[in-house]
Amino acid sequence: MNKIDLSGKHAVVTGGSSGIGAAVVRALASAGASVTVMARKRYHSAGDSELYDDPKVEFIELDVSDGKTVTRVFADVAARKGIDISVLAAGLLLSGKVLDTDDETWRRTMAVNLDGVFYATRESIRHMMAQGRGGKLVSIGSIFGYRGCQGFAAYCTSKGGALNFTRQVAMDYAAHGINVNAVAPGFVHTAMTDIYDKEMKETLAAQTPNGKWGTSQQIADAVMFLSSSLADHIHGQSILVDGGWTLGVFAQR
């Protein structure tokens, strides 16, 4: 059995201070990597404050929608530690059909979920190329990069764009030893999905073939795989971690 060992690697994780991002930070650090968390807040809940008890983990304040700041912060981190792994977990979930979506909601969603992925990807690739030793880039997508969801016009559009962006960047930089992939979670218990009430959560679980919502750790496990040498021959893919939800309509028996 191959054990994932990331000793000697340095990873950056945008949106790494809570939810899926925080689970990814814990997983990468447990495999031996040093990790720089880039997020707007150091942590969002008391349960995530222990991230920084690990001396291998540091925090840098960053709003991924600010392109100039992304460029500066990535350059600083690359100069001090290098960038071997880049995980893009920053995201924003706002609801609304097209007629209910104002300009600010649309622009803010795109600024974080699409522009932020572009900025962080560009700087990750820039520094991985300069280092000359390849690298792993993994973005956190969504099942709604594959299909629509009623009432989430901006969110689904942003995730669909980011998914195709992953394919494009992977094609352009595979020859340089840089693996660009994504993980697309289904319904996962995080603060972001607290917009769903108990009844809706139960309905969505019932529509899922394995009958469950996922956990942040399950998403982090997929990210770990794509961040390791086990994924050296994988380019431009998105791993669906959704309990089978996207397979189609599930008839309960």
Coordinates of C-alpha atoms in Angstrom, one line a residue:
M1 CA 0.0 0.0 0.0
N2 CA 1.3 3.5 -0.9
K3 CA 1.3 5.9 1.9
I4 CA 1.0 9.6 1.0
D5 CA 4.1 11.4 2.3
L6 CA 4.4 15.1 1.6
S7 CA 7.5 15.7 3.7
G8 CA 9.6 18.6 2.3
K9 CA 6.7 20.0 0.3
H10 CA 5.1 23.4 0.9
A11 CA 1.4 23.9 0.2
V12 CA -0.7 27.0 0.0
V13 CA -4.4 26.7 0.7
T14 CA -6.7 29.6 -0.2
G15 CA -9.9 29.6 2.0
G16 CA -8.1 27.3 4.4
S17 CA -9.4 28.8 7.6
S18 CA -12.7 26.9 7.8
G19 CA -14.8 24.1 6.4
I20 CA -13.3 22.0 3.5
G21 CA -10.3 24.3 3.3
A22 CA -9.4 23.7 7.0
A23 CA -9.8 19.9 6.6
V24 CA -7.4 20.1 3.6
V25 CA -4.9 22.0 5.8
R26 CA -5.0 19.4 8.5
A27 CA -4.7 16.6 6.0
L28 CA -1.7 18.1 4.2
A29 CA 0.1 18.9 7.4
S30 CA -0.5 15.4 8.8
A31 CA 1.2 14.0 5.7
G32 CA 4.3 16.1 6.5
A33 CA 3.8 19.2 4.3
S34 CA 4.2 22.8 5.6
V35 CA 1.1 24.8 4.8
T36 CA 0.4 28.5 4.4
V37 CA -3.3 29.3 4.9
M38 CA -4.5 32.2 2.9
A39 CA -7.9 33.6 3.9
R40 CA -9.8 36.7 4.9
K41 CA -10.0 35.5 8.6
R42 CA -7.5 33.5 10.6
Y43 CA -10.4 31.2 11.6
H44 CA -14.2 31.3 11.5
S45 CA -15.0 29.1 14.4
A46 CA -13.3 28.1 17.7
G47 CA -13.0 24.6 16.3
D48 CA -10.6 25.7 13.6
S49 CA -8.4 27.8 15.9
E50 CA -6.2 24.7 16.6
L51 CA -5.0 24.7 12.9
Y52 CA -2.1 27.0 14.0
D53 CA -1.1 24.8 16.9
D54 CA 1.0 22.9 14.3
P55 CA 4.2 24.8 13.8
K56 CA 4.2 23.8 10.1
V57 CA 1.1 25.9 9.5
E58 CA 1.1 29.7 9.1
F59 CA -1.6 32.2 8.3
I60 CA -1.6 35.1 5.8
E61 CA -4.6 37.4 5.4
L62 CA -5.8 37.4 1.8
D63 CA -8.9 38.3 -0.2
V64 CA -8.6 36.2 -3.4
S65 CA -10.7 38.6 -5.4
D66 CA -8.0 41.3 -5.1
G67 CA -5.7 40.4 -8.0
K68 CA -2.8 42.7 -7.1
T69 CA -2.7 41.5 -3.5
V70 CA -2.8 37.8 -4.7
T71 CA 0.2 38.5 -6.8
R72 CA 2.1 40.1 -4.0
V73 CA 1.3 37.5 -1.4
F74 CA 2.1 34.5 -3.6
A75 CA 5.4 36.1 -4.6
D76 CA 6.3 36.6 -0.9
V77 CA 5.4 33.0 0.0
A78 CA 7.2 31.6 -3.0
A79 CA 10.4 33.5 -2.2
R80 CA 10.4 32.2 1.4
K81 CA 9.1 28.7 1.1
G82 CA 8.5 27.8 -2.6
I83 CA 5.1 26.5 -3.8
D84 CA 4.8 22.7 -4.5
I85 CA 1.1 22.3 -3.9
S86 CA -1.6 24.9 -4.3
V87 CA -5.2 24.2 -3.2
L88 CA -7.9 26.7 -4.1
A89 CA -10.7 26.3 -1.6
A90 CA -11.9 29.9 -1.2
G91 CA -15.6 30.1 -2.3
L92 CA -18.8 32.0 -1.9
L93 CA -22.4 30.6 -2.1
L94 CA -25.1 33.1 -2.7
S95 CA -28.6 32.2 -3.9
G96 CA -31.0 33.7 -6.4
K97 CA -32.6 33.1 -9.8
V98 CA -31.5 35.4 -12.6
L99 CA -34.3 37.9 -11.9
D100 CA -33.5 37.9 -8.2
T101 CA -29.7 38.4 -8.7
D102 CA -28.6 42.0 -8.5
D103 CA -25.3 43.2 -10.0
E104 CA -23.5 43.2 -6.7
T105 CA -24.4 39.5 -6.0
W106 CA -23.3 38.5 -9.5
R107 CA -20.0 40.4 -9.4
R108 CA -19.1 39.3 -5.9
T109 CA -19.8 35.6 -6.8
M110 CA -17.6 35.8 -9.9
A111 CA -14.9 37.8 -8.1
V112 CA -14.4 35.0 -5.5
N113 CA -15.4 31.8 -7.4
L114 CA -13.9 32.6 -10.8
D115 CA -11.6 35.6 -10.7
G116 CA -10.1 34.3 -7.4
V117 CA -9.4 30.9 -9.0
F118 CA -7.8 32.7 -12.0
Y119 CA -5.6 34.9 -9.9
A120 CA -4.4 32.2 -7.6
T121 CA -3.9 29.7 -10.4
R122 CA -1.9 32.2 -12.4
E123 CA 0.5 33.0 -9.5
S124 CA 0.8 29.3 -8.6
I125 CA 1.7 28.4 -12.1
R126 CA 4.1 31.3 -12.4
H127 CA 6.1 30.3 -9.4
M128 CA 6.0 26.5 -10.1
M129 CA 7.4 27.3 -13.6
A130 CA 10.2 29.4 -12.1
Q131 CA 11.1 26.7 -9.6
G132 CA 11.4 24.2 -12.4
R133 CA 10.2 21.2 -10.4
G134 CA 6.6 20.9 -11.4
G135 CA 3.8 21.0 -8.9
K136 CA 0.2 20.1 -8.0
L137 CA -2.7 22.5 -8.3
V138 CA -6.1 21.4 -7.0
S139 CA -9.2 23.6 -7.0
I140 CA -12.4 22.9 -5.0
G141 CA -15.2 22.8 -7.5
S142 CA -18.8 21.6 -7.1
I143 CA -21.4 19.2 -8.5
F144 CA -23.0 22.4 -9.8
G145 CA -20.1 22.9 -12.1
Y146 CA -21.7 19.9 -14.0
R147 CA -25.4 20.8 -13.7
G148 CA -27.7 23.5 -12.7
C149 CA -29.5 24.0 -9.4
Q150 CA -32.7 26.0 -9.2
G151 CA -32.2 29.3 -7.6
F152 CA -28.4 29.5 -7.8
A153 CA -27.7 31.3 -11.1
A154 CA -24.5 33.0 -10.2
Y155 CA -23.0 30.2 -8.2
C156 CA -23.6 27.5 -10.8
T157 CA -22.2 29.7 -13.6
S158 CA -19.1 30.5 -11.6
K159 CA -18.5 26.8 -10.8
G160 CA -19.1 25.7 -14.4
G161 CA -16.5 28.3 -15.6
A162 CA -14.0 27.3 -13.0
L163 CA -14.3 23.6 -14.1
N164 CA -13.6 24.4 -17.7
F165 CA -10.7 26.7 -16.6
T166 CA -9.2 23.7 -14.8
R167 CA -9.2 21.7 -18.1
Q168 CA -7.7 24.5 -20.0
V169 CA -4.8 25.2 -17.6
A170 CA -4.1 21.5 -17.3
M171 CA -3.7 21.3 -21.1
D172 CA -1.4 24.3 -21.2
Y173 CA 1.0 23.3 -18.5
A174 CA 1.0 19.4 -18.3
A175 CA 4.3 19.4 -20.3
H176 CA 5.9 21.3 -17.5
G177 CA 5.1 18.7 -14.9
I178 CA 2.3 20.7 -13.3
N179 CA -0.8 18.7 -12.6
V180 CA -4.0 20.8 -12.6
N181 CA -7.1 19.0 -11.3
A182 CA -10.2 19.6 -9.3
V183 CA -12.4 18.0 -6.6
A184 CA -16.1 18.5 -7.0
P185 CA -17.9 17.9 -3.7
G186 CA -21.6 17.1 -3.4
F187 CA -23.5 18.1 -0.4
V188 CA -21.1 18.4 2.5
H189 CA -21.7 19.5 6.1
T190 CA -20.0 22.9 6.5
A191 CA -21.0 26.4 7.6
M192 CA -21.6 27.3 3.9
T193 CA -24.4 24.7 3.6
D194 CA -26.2 25.9 6.7
I195 CA -28.4 27.8 4.3
Y196 CA -30.3 24.5 3.9
D197 CA -32.9 23.7 6.6
K198 CA -33.2 20.3 8.3
E199 CA -36.0 19.1 6.0
M200 CA -34.0 20.1 2.8
K201 CA -30.9 18.3 4.1
E202 CA -32.9 15.1 4.7
T203 CA -34.4 15.4 1.2
L204 CA -31.1 15.8 -0.4
A205 CA -29.6 12.9 1.5
A206 CA -32.6 10.7 0.4
Q207 CA -31.8 11.7 -3.2
T208 CA -28.2 10.5 -2.9
P209 CA -27.5 6.8 -3.7
N210 CA -25.5 6.2 -0.5
G211 CA -28.1 8.1 1.5
K212 CA -25.6 10.5 3.1
W213 CA -24.1 13.9 3.1
G214 CA -20.4 14.0 2.8
T215 CA -17.7 15.3 5.3
S216 CA -15.0 17.8 4.8
Q217 CA -12.5 15.0 5.6
Q218 CA -13.7 13.0 2.6
I219 CA -13.1 16.0 0.3
A220 CA -9.7 16.5 1.9
D221 CA -8.8 12.8 1.2
A222 CA -9.4 13.3 -2.5
V223 CA -7.3 16.5 -2.5
M224 CA -4.5 14.6 -0.7
F225 CA -4.5 12.0 -3.5
L226 CA -4.3 14.7 -6.3
S227 CA -1.6 16.5 -4.4
S228 CA 0.6 13.4 -4.2
S229 CA 2.9 11.5 -6.6
L230 CA 0.1 8.9 -6.9
A231 CA -1.6 11.4 -9.3
D232 CA 1.4 12.2 -11.5
H233 CA -0.4 11.0 -14.6
I234 CA -3.7 12.7 -14.0
H235 CA -4.3 16.1 -15.7
G236 CA -7.4 18.2 -16.2
Q237 CA -9.8 15.9 -14.2
S238 CA -12.4 16.6 -11.6
I239 CA -13.1 14.0 -9.0
L240 CA -16.8 13.9 -8.0
V241 CA -17.1 13.2 -4.3
D242 CA -20.8 13.3 -4.0
G243 CA -22.1 9.9 -2.8
G244 CA -23.3 9.2 -6.4
W245 CA -25.7 12.2 -6.5
T246 CA -24.8 13.3 -10.0
L247 CA -25.4 9.8 -11.4
G248 CA -29.1 10.7 -11.9
V249 CA -32.4 10.4 -10.2
F250 CA -32.3 7.9 -7.4
A251 CA -35.4 5.8 -6.8
Q252 CA -35.6 4.8 -3.2
R253 CA -36.3 1.1 -2.5

